[in-house]
CSV table of N, CA, C and O in Angstrom, one decimal:
chain,number,residue,atom,x,y,z
A,13,MET,N,18.2,-1.0,9.1
A,13,MET,CA,17.7,0.0,8.0
A,13,MET,C,16.9,0.7,8.6
A,13,MET,O,15.7,0.3,9.2
A,14,SER,N,16.7,1.8,8.1
A,14,SER,CA,15.6,2.9,8.4
A,14,SER,C,14.5,2.7,7.7
A,14,SER,O,14.4,2.0,6.4
A,15,TRP,N,13.0,3.2,8.2
A,15,TRP,CA,11.9,2.9,7.6
A,15,TRP,C,12.0,3.6,6.0
A,15,TRP,O,11.4,3.0,5.1
A,16,GLN,N,12.6,4.9,5.9
A,16,GLN,CA,12.9,5.3,4.8
A,16,GLN,C,13.5,4.7,3.6
A,16,GLN,O,13.2,4.8,2.2
A,17,ALA,N,14.8,3.9,3.9
A,17,ALA,CA,15.4,3.1,2.9
A,17,ALA,C,14.4,2.0,2.6
A,17,ALA,O,14.5,1.5,1.4
A,18,TYR,N,13.4,1.2,3.6
A,18,TYR,CA,12.6,0.4,2.7
A,18,TYR,C,11.8,1.0,1.7
A,18,TYR,O,11.6,0.4,0.9
A,19,VAL,N,11.3,2.4,1.8
A,19,VAL,CA,10.4,2.9,1.1
A,19,VAL,C,11.7,3.2,-0.4
A,19,VAL,O,10.9,2.7,-1.5
A,20,ASP,N,12.4,3.8,0.1
A,20,ASP,CA,13.6,4.3,-1.3
A,20,ASP,C,14.0,2.8,-2.1
A,20,ASP,O,14.1,2.7,-3.3
A,21,GLU,N,14.5,1.8,-1.2
A,21,GLU,CA,15.0,0.8,-1.9
A,21,GLU,C,14.3,-0.4,-2.2
A,21,GLU,O,14.5,-1.3,-3.1
A,22,HIS,N,13.1,-0.7,-1.5
A,22,HIS,CA,12.4,-1.7,-1.8
A,22,HIS,C,10.9,-1.4,-2.3
A,22,HIS,O,10.8,-2.2,-3.2
A,23,LEU,N,10.3,-0.4,-2.0
A,23,LEU,CA,9.1,0.0,-2.7
A,23,LEU,C,9.3,0.8,-4.1
A,23,LEU,O,8.5,0.6,-5.3
A,24,MET,N,10.0,1.5,-4.0
A,24,MET,CA,10.6,2.7,-5.2
A,24,MET,C,11.5,2.0,-6.0
A,24,MET,O,12.0,2.6,-6.9
A,25,CYS,N,11.6,0.7,-6.1
A,25,CYS,CA,13.0,-0.2,-6.8
A,25,CYS,C,12.4,-0.1,-8.3
A,25,CYS,O,11.2,0.2,-8.5
A,26,ASP,N,13.3,-0.6,-9.0
A,26,ASP,CA,13.1,-0.7,-10.3
A,26,ASP,C,12.7,-2.5,-10.8
A,26,ASP,O,13.3,-3.2,-10.7
A,27,ILE,N,11.6,-2.4,-11.5
A,27,ILE,CA,11.3,-3.7,-12.0
A,27,ILE,C,11.0,-3.6,-13.3
A,27,ILE,O,9.8,-3.0,-13.7
A,28,GLU,N,11.6,-4.3,-14.1
A,28,GLU,CA,11.5,-4.3,-15.5
A,28,GLU,C,11.5,-2.8,-16.0
A,28,GLU,O,10.9,-2.8,-16.7
A,29,GLY,N,12.3,-2.0,-15.5
A,29,GLY,CA,12.4,-0.6,-16.0
A,29,GLY,C,11.1,0.0,-15.6
A,29,GLY,O,11.1,1.4,-16.2
A,30,HIS,N,10.4,-0.4,-14.7
A,30,HIS,CA,9.2,0.2,-14.2
A,30,HIS,C,9.1,0.8,-12.6
A,30,HIS,O,10.0,-0.1,-11.8
A,31,HIS,N,8.6,1.8,-12.3
A,31,HIS,CA,8.5,2.0,-10.7
A,31,HIS,C,7.2,2.2,-10.3
A,31,HIS,O,6.2,2.8,-10.9
A,32,LEU,N,7.0,2.4,-8.6
A,32,LEU,CA,5.9,2.7,-8.3
A,32,LEU,C,5.7,4.2,-8.5
A,32,LEU,O,6.8,4.7,-8.7
A,33,THR,N,4.5,4.9,-8.7
A,33,THR,CA,4.3,6.3,-8.7
A,33,THR,C,4.5,7.0,-7.3
A,33,THR,O,5.4,8.0,-7.1
A,34,ALA,N,4.2,6.6,-6.4
A,34,ALA,CA,4.3,6.6,-4.7
A,34,ALA,C,4.1,5.6,-3.9
A,34,ALA,O,3.6,4.4,-3.9
A,35,ALA,N,4.7,5.6,-2.5
A,35,ALA,CA,4.9,4.5,-1.8
A,35,ALA,C,4.8,5.1,-0.2
A,35,ALA,O,5.6,6.0,0.1
A,36,ALA,N,4.6,4.3,0.4
A,36,ALA,CA,4.7,4.8,2.1
A,36,ALA,C,4.3,3.4,3.0
A,36,ALA,O,4.2,2.4,2.6
A,37,ILE,N,5.2,3.8,4.2
A,37,ILE,CA,4.9,2.8,5.3
A,37,ILE,C,4.0,3.7,6.1
A,37,ILE,O,4.7,4.7,6.9
A,38,VAL,N,3.0,3.2,6.6
A,38,VAL,CA,2.0,4.0,7.4
A,38,VAL,C,1.8,3.2,8.8
A,38,VAL,O,1.2,1.8,8.6
A,39,GLY,N,1.7,3.6,9.8
A,39,GLY,CA,1.2,2.7,11.1
A,39,GLY,C,0.0,2.7,11.2
A,39,GLY,O,-0.8,3.5,10.5
A,40,LEU,N,-0.6,1.7,11.8
A,40,LEU,CA,-1.8,1.1,11.9
A,40,LEU,C,-2.5,2.6,12.6
A,40,LEU,O,-4.2,2.8,12.2
A,41,ASP,N,-2.1,3.4,12.8
A,41,ASP,CA,-2.7,4.6,13.7
A,41,ASP,C,-2.8,5.8,12.7
A,41,ASP,O,-3.3,6.9,13.1
A,42,GLY,N,-2.2,5.4,11.6
A,42,GLY,CA,-2.5,6.6,10.7
A,42,GLY,C,-0.8,7.3,10.5
A,42,GLY,O,-0.8,8.1,9.6
A,43,SER,N,0.0,7.0,11.5
A,43,SER,CA,1.2,8.0,11.5
A,43,SER,C,2.3,7.4,10.2
A,43,SER,O,2.0,6.4,10.2
A,44,VAL,N,2.5,8.6,9.7
A,44,VAL,CA,3.6,8.1,8.4
A,44,VAL,C,4.9,7.9,8.9
A,44,VAL,O,5.4,8.8,9.6
A,45,TRP,N,5.6,6.6,8.8
A,45,TRP,CA,6.9,6.1,9.1
A,45,TRP,C,7.6,6.6,8.2
A,45,TRP,O,9.1,6.9,8.4
A,46,ALA,N,7.2,6.5,6.8
A,46,ALA,CA,8.6,6.7,5.8
A,46,ALA,C,7.4,6.9,4.3
A,46,ALA,O,6.6,6.0,4.4
A,47,GLN,N,7.7,7.7,3.4
A,47,GLN,CA,7.0,8.0,2.2
A,47,GLN,C,7.9,8.3,1.2
A,47,GLN,O,9.1,8.9,1.3
A,48,SER,N,7.6,8.2,-0.3
A,48,SER,CA,8.3,8.6,-1.4
A,48,SER,C,7.8,10.2,-1.2
A,48,SER,O,6.7,10.5,-0.8
A,49,ALA,N,8.2,10.9,-1.9
A,49,ALA,CA,8.1,12.5,-2.1
A,49,ALA,C,6.9,12.7,-2.6
A,49,ALA,O,6.4,13.4,-2.3
A,50,ASN,N,6.3,12.0,-3.3
A,50,ASN,CA,4.7,12.3,-3.8
A,50,ASN,C,3.8,11.6,-3.4
A,50,ASN,O,2.8,11.5,-3.9
A,51,PHE,N,3.9,10.9,-2.3
A,51,PHE,CA,2.9,10.3,-1.7
A,51,PHE,C,1.7,11.2,-1.3
A,51,PHE,O,2.0,12.1,-0.5
A,52,PRO,N,0.2,10.8,-1.5
A,52,PRO,CA,-0.7,11.7,-1.1
A,52,PRO,C,-0.9,12.0,0.3
A,52,PRO,O,-0.6,11.1,1.2
A,53,LYS,N,-1.1,13.3,1.1
A,53,LYS,CA,-1.5,13.3,2.5
A,53,LYS,C,-2.8,12.6,2.8
A,53,LYS,O,-3.6,12.8,2.3
A,54,LEU,N,-2.7,11.6,3.7
A,54,LEU,CA,-3.7,10.8,3.9
A,54,LEU,C,-4.5,11.6,4.9
A,54,LEU,O,-3.9,12.4,5.9
A,55,ASN,N,-5.6,11.3,5.1
A,55,ASN,CA,-6.6,11.6,6.3
A,55,ASN,C,-7.1,10.6,7.2
A,55,ASN,O,-7.3,9.8,6.7
A,56,PRO,N,-7.5,11.2,8.3
A,56,PRO,CA,-7.6,10.0,9.4
A,56,PRO,C,-8.9,9.2,9.0
A,56,PRO,O,-8.9,7.9,9.3
A,57,GLU,N,-10.0,9.7,8.4
A,57,GLU,CA,-11.0,9.0,7.8
A,57,GLU,C,-10.7,7.9,6.8
A,57,GLU,O,-11.1,6.9,6.7
A,58,GLU,N,-9.6,8.1,5.8
A,58,GLU,CA,-9.1,7.2,5.1
A,58,GLU,C,-8.5,5.8,5.8
A,58,GLU,O,-8.6,4.9,5.4
A,59,ILE,N,-7.7,6.2,6.9
A,59,ILE,CA,-7.0,5.4,7.6
A,59,ILE,C,-8.3,4.2,8.7
A,59,ILE,O,-8.1,3.2,8.7
A,60,THR,N,-8.9,5.2,8.9
A,60,THR,CA,-10.2,4.4,9.6
A,60,THR,C,-10.6,3.6,8.7
A,60,THR,O,-11.2,2.1,9.2
A,61,ALA,N,-11.1,3.9,7.7
A,61,ALA,CA,-11.9,2.8,6.5
A,61,ALA,C,-10.9,1.7,6.3
A,61,ALA,O,-11.5,0.8,6.1
A,62,ILE,N,-9.8,2.2,6.2
A,62,ILE,CA,-8.9,0.9,5.4
A,62,ILE,C,-8.6,-0.1,6.8
A,62,ILE,O,-8.9,-1.4,6.5
A,63,ASN,N,-8.5,0.4,7.9
A,63,ASN,CA,-8.4,-0.5,9.2
A,63,ASN,C,-9.9,-1.1,9.4
A,63,ASN,O,-9.7,-2.6,9.5
A,64,LYS,N,-10.8,-0.7,9.0
A,64,LYS,CA,-12.1,-1.4,9.0
A,64,LYS,C,-12.1,-2.5,8.2
A,64,LYS,O,-12.9,-3.8,8.5
A,65,ASP,N,-11.7,-2.1,6.9
A,65,ASP,CA,-11.8,-3.3,5.8
A,65,ASP,C,-11.0,-4.4,6.2
A,65,ASP,O,-11.3,-5.6,5.9
A,66,PHE,N,-9.9,-4.2,6.9
A,66,PHE,CA,-9.2,-5.3,7.3
A,66,PHE,C,-9.7,-6.1,8.3
A,66,PHE,O,-9.9,-7.2,8.4
A,67,ASP,N,-10.6,-5.5,9.2
A,67,ASP,CA,-11.2,-6.3,10.2
A,67,ASP,C,-12.6,-6.9,9.9
A,67,ASP,O,-12.9,-7.7,10.4
A,68,GLU,N,-13.3,-5.9,9.0
A,68,GLU,CA,-14.5,-6.5,8.2
A,68,GLU,C,-14.3,-6.5,6.3
A,68,GLU,O,-14.8,-5.6,6.0
A,69,PRO,N,-13.8,-7.6,6.1
A,69,PRO,CA,-13.2,-7.6,4.6
A,69,PRO,C,-14.5,-7.0,3.8
A,69,PRO,O,-15.9,-8.0,4.0
A,70,GLY,N,-14.5,-6.6,2.9
A,70,GLY,CA,-15.3,-6.0,2.0
A,70,GLY,C,-16.2,-4.8,2.5
A,70,GLY,O,-17.0,-4.2,1.5
A,71,SER,N,-16.1,-4.2,3.4
A,71,SER,CA,-16.6,-3.0,3.9
A,71,SER,C,-16.0,-1.5,3.0
A,71,SER,O,-17.0,-0.8,2.9
A,72,LEU,N,-15.2,-1.7,2.3
A,72,LEU,CA,-15.0,-0.6,1.3
A,72,LEU,C,-15.5,-0.7,-0.2
A,72,LEU,O,-15.4,0.1,-0.9
A,73,ALA,N,-15.8,-1.9,-0.4
A,73,ALA,CA,-16.3,-2.2,-1.8
A,73,ALA,C,-17.5,-1.4,-2.1
A,73,ALA,O,-17.4,-0.8,-3.2
A,74,PRO,N,-18.3,-1.0,-1.3
A,74,PRO,CA,-19.5,-0.1,-1.8
A,74,PRO,C,-19.2,1.5,-2.4
A,74,PRO,O,-19.5,2.2,-2.9
A,75,THR,N,-18.1,1.7,-1.2
A,75,THR,CA,-17.5,3.4,-1.0
A,75,THR,C,-16.3,3.6,-1.8
A,75,THR,O,-16.1,4.6,-2.4
A,76,GLY,N,-15.4,2.4,-2.0
A,76,GLY,CA,-14.3,2.7,-2.5
A,76,GLY,C,-12.9,2.7,-1.7
A,76,GLY,O,-13.4,3.1,-0.3
A,77,LEU,N,-11.9,2.6,-2.0
A,77,LEU,CA,-10.7,3.0,-1.1
A,77,LEU,C,-10.2,4.4,-1.5
A,77,LEU,O,-9.9,4.6,-2.8
A,78,HIS,N,-10.1,5.2,-0.5
A,78,HIS,CA,-9.7,6.7,-0.8
A,78,HIS,C,-8.4,6.6,0.0
A,78,HIS,O,-7.9,6.4,1.1
A,79,LEU,N,-7.5,7.3,-0.8
A,79,LEU,CA,-6.1,7.7,-0.4
A,79,LEU,C,-5.8,9.2,-1.0
A,79,LEU,O,-5.6,9.4,-2.3
A,80,GLY,N,-5.6,10.1,0.0
A,80,GLY,CA,-5.5,11.3,-0.5
A,80,GLY,C,-6.3,11.9,-1.1
A,80,GLY,O,-6.1,13.0,-2.0
A,81,GLY,N,-7.7,11.7,-0.8
A,81,GLY,CA,-8.8,12.0,-1.8
A,81,GLY,C,-9.1,11.6,-3.2
A,81,GLY,O,-10.2,11.7,-3.8
A,82,THR,N,-8.3,10.8,-3.4
A,82,THR,CA,-8.3,9.8,-4.9
A,82,THR,C,-9.2,8.7,-4.7
A,82,THR,O,-8.7,8.0,-3.5
A,83,LYS,N,-10.4,8.4,-5.3
A,83,LYS,CA,-11.0,7.1,-5.0
A,83,LYS,C,-10.7,5.8,-6.0
A,83,LYS,O,-10.7,6.4,-7.2
A,84,TYR,N,-10.3,4.9,-5.3
A,84,TYR,CA,-10.2,3.5,-6.1
A,84,TYR,C,-10.9,2.6,-6.0
A,84,TYR,O,-11.6,2.5,-4.8
A,85,MET,N,-11.5,2.3,-7.1
A,85,MET,CA,-12.3,0.9,-7.5
A,85,MET,C,-11.8,-0.4,-6.4
A,85,MET,O,-10.7,-0.6,-6.7
A,86,VAL,N,-12.5,-0.8,-5.4
A,86,VAL,CA,-11.7,-2.2,-4.6
A,86,VAL,C,-12.1,-3.3,-5.6
A,86,VAL,O,-13.2,-3.3,-6.1
A,87,ILE,N,-10.9,-3.9,-5.9
A,87,ILE,CA,-10.9,-5.2,-6.6
A,87,ILE,C,-10.3,-6.2,-5.7
A,87,ILE,O,-10.1,-6.4,-4.5
A,88,GLN,N,-10.2,-7.5,-6.3
A,88,GLN,CA,-9.9,-8.6,-5.7
A,88,GLN,C,-8.6,-8.4,-4.9
A,88,GLN,O,-8.1,-7.7,-5.0
A,89,GLY,N,-8.7,-9.0,-3.5
A,89,GLY,CA,-7.5,-8.9,-2.5
A,89,GLY,C,-7.4,-10.2,-1.7
A,89,GLY,O,-7.9,-11.1,-2.1
A,90,GLU,N,-7.1,-9.9,-0.8
A,90,GLU,CA,-6.9,-11.2,0.5
A,90,GLU,C,-7.4,-11.0,1.6
A,90,GLU,O,-6.7,-9.9,2.4
A,91,PRO,N,-8.7,-11.3,2.1
A,91,PRO,CA,-9.4,-10.6,3.2
A,91,PRO,C,-8.3,-10.9,4.3
A,91,PRO,O,-7.8,-11.7,4.8
A,92,GLY,N,-8.2,-9.5,4.8
A,92,GLY,CA,-7.7,-9.4,6.6
A,92,GLY,C,-5.9,-9.2,6.0
A,92,GLY,O,-5.3,-9.1,6.8
A,93,ALA,N,-5.8,-9.2,4.9
A,93,ALA,CA,-4.3,-9.1,4.7
A,93,ALA,C,-4.0,-8.0,3.5
A,93,ALA,O,-3.0,-7.4,3.6
A,94,VAL,N,-4.5,-8.0,2.5
A,94,VAL,CA,-4.2,-7.1,1.4
A,94,VAL,C,-5.7,-6.5,0.6
A,94,VAL,O,-6.4,-7.4,0.4
A,95,ILE,N,-5.4,-5.4,0.6
A,95,ILE,CA,-6.6,-4.6,-0.3
A,95,ILE,C,-5.8,-4.1,-1.5
A,95,ILE,O,-5.0,-3.5,-1.4
A,96,ARG,N,-6.7,-4.3,-3.0
A,96,ARG,CA,-6.3,-3.9,-4.0
A,96,ARG,C,-7.2,-2.8,-4.4
A,96,ARG,O,-8.5,-3.2,-4.5
A,97,GLY,N,-6.6,-1.7,-5.3
A,97,GLY,CA,-7.8,-0.9,-5.9
A,97,GLY,C,-7.6,-0.5,-7.4
A,97,GLY,O,-5.9,-0.8,-7.4
A,98,LYS,N,-8.3,-0.3,-8.1
A,98,LYS,CA,-8.1,0.2,-9.4
A,98,LYS,C,-8.6,1.5,-9.7
A,98,LYS,O,-9.9,2.0,-9.4
A,99,LYS,N,-8.0,2.5,-10.6
A,99,LYS,CA,-8.4,3.8,-11.0
A,99,LYS,C,-7.7,4.1,-12.3
A,99,LYS,O,-6.7,4.1,-12.4
A,100,GLY,N,-8.7,3.9,-13.4
A,100,GLY,CA,-8.0,4.0,-14.9
A,100,GLY,C,-6.7,3.1,-15.0
A,100,GLY,O,-7.1,2.0,-14.8
A,101,PRO,N,-5.6,3.7,-15.5
A,101,PRO,CA,-4.6,2.8,-15.9
A,101,PRO,C,-3.6,2.3,-14.8
A,101,PRO,O,-2.9,2.0,-14.9
A,102,GLY,N,-4.1,2.9,-13.5
A,102,GLY,CA,-3.3,2.6,-12.6
A,102,GLY,C,-4.1,2.1,-11.3
A,102,GLY,O,-5.1,1.5,-11.3
A,103,GLY,N,-3.3,2.0,-10.3
A,103,GLY,CA,-4.4,1.3,-8.8
A,103,GLY,C,-3.2,1.5,-7.8
A,103,GLY,O,-2.4,2.4,-7.6
A,104,VAL,N,-3.7,0.7,-6.7
A,104,VAL,CA,-3.1,0.9,-5.4
A,104,VAL,C,-3.1,-0.7,-4.8
A,104,VAL,O,-3.8,-1.4,-5.1
A,105,THR,N,-2.2,-1.1,-4.0
A,105,THR,CA,-2.1,-2.1,-3.3
A,105,THR,C,-1.7,-1.7,-1.7
A,105,THR,O,-0.7,-0.9,-1.6
A,106,VAL,N,-2.5,-2.1,-0.8
A,106,VAL,CA,-2.3,-1.8,0.7
A,106,VAL,C,-2.0,-3.5,1.3
A,106,VAL,O,-2.9,-4.1,1.2
A,107,LYS,N,-0.9,-3.6,2.0
A,107,LYS,CA,-0.4,-4.7,2.5
A,107,LYS,C,-0.4,-4.6,4.1
A,107,LYS,O,0.2,-3.7,4.5
A,108,LYS,N,-1.2,-5.1,4.7
A,108,LYS,CA,-1.2,-5.1,6.4
A,108,LYS,C,-0.1,-5.8,7.2
A,108,LYS,O,-0.2,-7.2,6.7
A,109,THR,N,0.6,-5.3,7.7
A,109,THR,CA,1.8,-6.2,8.6
A,109,THR,C,0.9,-6.2,10.0
A,109,THR,O,-0.3,-5.4,10.3
A,110,ASN,N,1.8,-6.5,11.0
A,110,ASN,CA,1.4,-6.5,12.5
A,110,ASN,C,1.3,-5.3,13.1
A,110,ASN,O,0.3,-4.8,13.7
A,111,MET,N,2.0,-4.2,12.5
A,111,MET,CA,2.3,-2.7,13.2
A,111,MET,C,1.9,-1.9,12.0
A,111,MET,O,1.9,-0.5,12.3
A,112,ALA,N,1.9,-1.9,10.8
A,112,ALA,CA,1.6,-1.2,9.7
A,112,ALA,C,1.0,-1.3,8.4
A,112,ALA,O,0.8,-2.7,8.2
A,113,PHE,N,0.7,-0.5,7.4
A,113,PHE,CA,0.1,-0.7,6.1
A,113,PHE,C,1.3,-0.3,5.4
A,113,PHE,O,2.0,0.7,5.4
A,114,VAL,N,1.6,-1.2,4.3
A,114,VAL,CA,2.6,-1.1,3.2
A,114,VAL,C,1.6,-0.6,2.1
A,114,VAL,O,0.8,-1.6,1.6
A,115,ILE,N,2.2,0.8,1.8
A,115,ILE,CA,1.1,1.1,0.3
A,115,ILE,C,1.8,1.4,-1.0
A,115,ILE,O,3.0,2.1,-0.8
A,116,GLY,N,1.5,1.1,-1.7
A,116,GLY,CA,2.3,1.2,-3.3
A,116,GLY,C,1.2,1.8,-4.1
A,116,GLY,O,-0.2,1.1,-4.5
A,117,ILE,N,1.4,2.9,-4.8
A,117,ILE,CA,0.3,3.4,-5.7
A,117,ILE,C,1.4,3.5,-7.1
A,117,ILE,O,2.3,3.5,-7.4
A,118,TYR,N,0.6,2.8,-8.6
A,118,TYR,CA,1.2,2.6,-9.7
A,118,TYR,C,0.4,3.4,-10.9
A,118,TYR,O,-0.9,3.6,-10.5
A,119,ASP,N,1.0,3.4,-11.9
A,119,ASP,CA,0.3,3.9,-12.8
A,119,ASP,C,1.1,3.0,-14.2
A,119,ASP,O,1.8,2.5,-13.8
A,120,GLU,N,0.2,3.1,-15.2
A,120,GLU,CA,0.8,2.2,-16.6
A,120,GLU,C,2.4,3.2,-16.6
A,120,GLU,O,2.6,4.3,-16.6
A,121,PRO,N,3.2,2.5,-17.3
A,121,PRO,CA,3.1,1.0,-17.8
A,121,PRO,C,3.2,-0.1,-16.8
A,121,PRO,O,3.2,-1.4,-17.1
A,122,MET,N,3.4,0.2,-15.5
A,122,MET,CA,3.8,-0.8,-14.5
A,122,MET,C,2.2,-1.7,-14.5
A,122,MET,O,1.2,-1.0,-14.5
A,123,THR,N,2.6,-3.0,-14.1
A,123,THR,CA,1.0,-3.8,-14.1
A,123,THR,C,0.6,-3.9,-12.6
A,123,THR,O,1.4,-3.7,-11.6
A,124,PRO,N,-0.6,-4.4,-12.4
A,124,PRO,CA,-1.1,-4.5,-11.1
A,124,PRO,C,-0.2,-5.7,-10.4
A,124,PRO,O,0.2,-5.5,-9.4
A,125,GLY,N,0.2,-6.7,-11.1
A,125,GLY,CA,1.0,-7.7,-10.8
A,125,GLY,C,2.2,-7.3,-10.1
A,125,GLY,O,2.7,-7.7,-9.2
A,126,GLN,N,2.9,-6.3,-11.0
A,126,GLN,CA,4.2,-5.8,-10.8
A,126,GLN,C,4.0,-5.2,-9.2
A,126,GLN,O,4.9,-5.1,-8.1
A,127,CYS,N,3.2,-4.2,-9.0
A,127,CYS,CA,2.8,-3.5,-7.8
A,127,CYS,C,2.4,-4.4,-6.7
A,127,CYS,O,3.3,-4.3,-5.6
A,128,ASN,N,1.8,-5.6,-6.7
A,128,ASN,CA,1.2,-6.3,-6.1
A,128,ASN,C,2.7,-7.1,-5.4
A,128,ASN,O,2.8,-7.2,-4.2
A,129,MET,N,3.3,-7.8,-6.4
A,129,MET,CA,4.6,-8.2,-5.8
A,129,MET,C,5.5,-7.4,-5.4
A,129,MET,O,6.2,-7.6,-3.9
A,130,ILE,N,5.7,-6.2,-5.1
A,130,ILE,CA,6.8,-5.3,-4.7
A,130,ILE,C,6.1,-4.9,-3.3
A,130,ILE,O,6.6,-5.3,-2.3
A,131,VAL,N,4.9,-4.9,-3.4
A,131,VAL,CA,4.1,-4.2,-1.8
A,131,VAL,C,4.1,-5.4,-0.7
A,131,VAL,O,4.3,-5.5,0.2
A,132,GLU,N,3.8,-6.6,-1.6
A,132,GLU,CA,3.4,-7.9,-0.7
A,132,GLU,C,4.7,-8.5,-0.3
A,132,GLU,O,4.9,-8.9,0.8
A,133,ARG,N,5.7,-8.4,-1.0
A,133,ARG,CA,6.8,-9.0,-0.8
A,133,ARG,C,7.8,-8.2,0.7
A,133,ARG,O,8.0,-9.0,1.3
A,134,LEU,N,7.6,-7.0,0.5
A,134,LEU,CA,7.9,-6.2,1.7
A,134,LEU,C,7.2,-6.2,2.9
A,134,LEU,O,7.6,-6.5,3.8
A,135,GLY,N,5.8,-6.2,2.6
A,135,GLY,CA,4.8,-6.7,3.8
A,135,GLY,C,5.2,-8.0,4.5
A,135,GLY,O,5.0,-8.2,5.7
A,136,ASP,N,5.2,-9.0,3.5
A,136,ASP,CA,5.3,-10.5,4.2
A,136,ASP,C,6.8,-10.4,4.9
A,136,ASP,O,6.9,-11.0,5.9
A,137,TYR,N,7.9,-9.7,4.4
A,137,TYR,CA,8.9,-9.8,4.9
A,137,TYR,C,9.0,-9.1,6.4
A,137,TYR,O,9.5,-9.6,7.4
A,138,LEU,N,8.2,-7.9,6.6
A,138,LEU,CA,7.9,-7.3,7.6
A,138,LEU,C,7.4,-8.1,8.8
A,138,LEU,O,7.4,-8.2,10.2
A,139,VAL,N,6.3,-9.1,8.3
A,139,VAL,CA,5.2,-9.5,9.2
A,139,VAL,C,6.4,-10.8,9.8
A,139,VAL,O,6.4,-11.1,11.0
A,140,GLU,N,7.1,-11.5,8.8
A,140,GLU,CA,8.1,-12.3,9.4
A,140,GLU,C,9.1,-11.9,10.5
A,140,GLU,O,9.5,-12.6,11.4
A,141,GLN,N,9.4,-10.6,10.3
A,141,GLN,CA,10.4,-9.9,11.5
A,141,GLN,C,9.6,-9.4,12.7
A,141,GLN,O,9.9,-8.9,13.6
A,142,GLY,N,8.4,-9.9,12.6
A,142,GLY,CA,7.3,-9.1,13.8
A,142,GLY,C,6.9,-7.8,13.7
A,142,GLY,O,6.4,-7.5,14.7
A,143,LEU,N,7.2,-7.4,12.7
A,143,LEU,CA,6.6,-5.8,12.5
A,143,LEU,C,5.2,-5.9,11.8
A,143,LEU,O,4.8,-4.8,11.6
């Protein structure tokens, strides 16, 4: 399966009639492997900060998680595995695998739990596959 198919079929899937706003699979080096049409363009500093937070959990809490220039307040996650962010009625989930970040961005009516489930389920699968 192509990386784009993972984004299209697994991340942008329908959950109780709701969809993520945007999603991507991004290499740990910041290279975009696949993304939805409206996924924001990430800058290198944002990828560096995400990598640092996985290495030093909590490092993003004071500054927030930035994706494509949008700032998300960092909320509970799983140190070294998942970063979750919130902005108004929406938010973001970033799951780290061995080789990439699986990123999902959502807005209401999708719930944070639905976004977490979609992103983390694919991330866990990729980890199991050694990716």
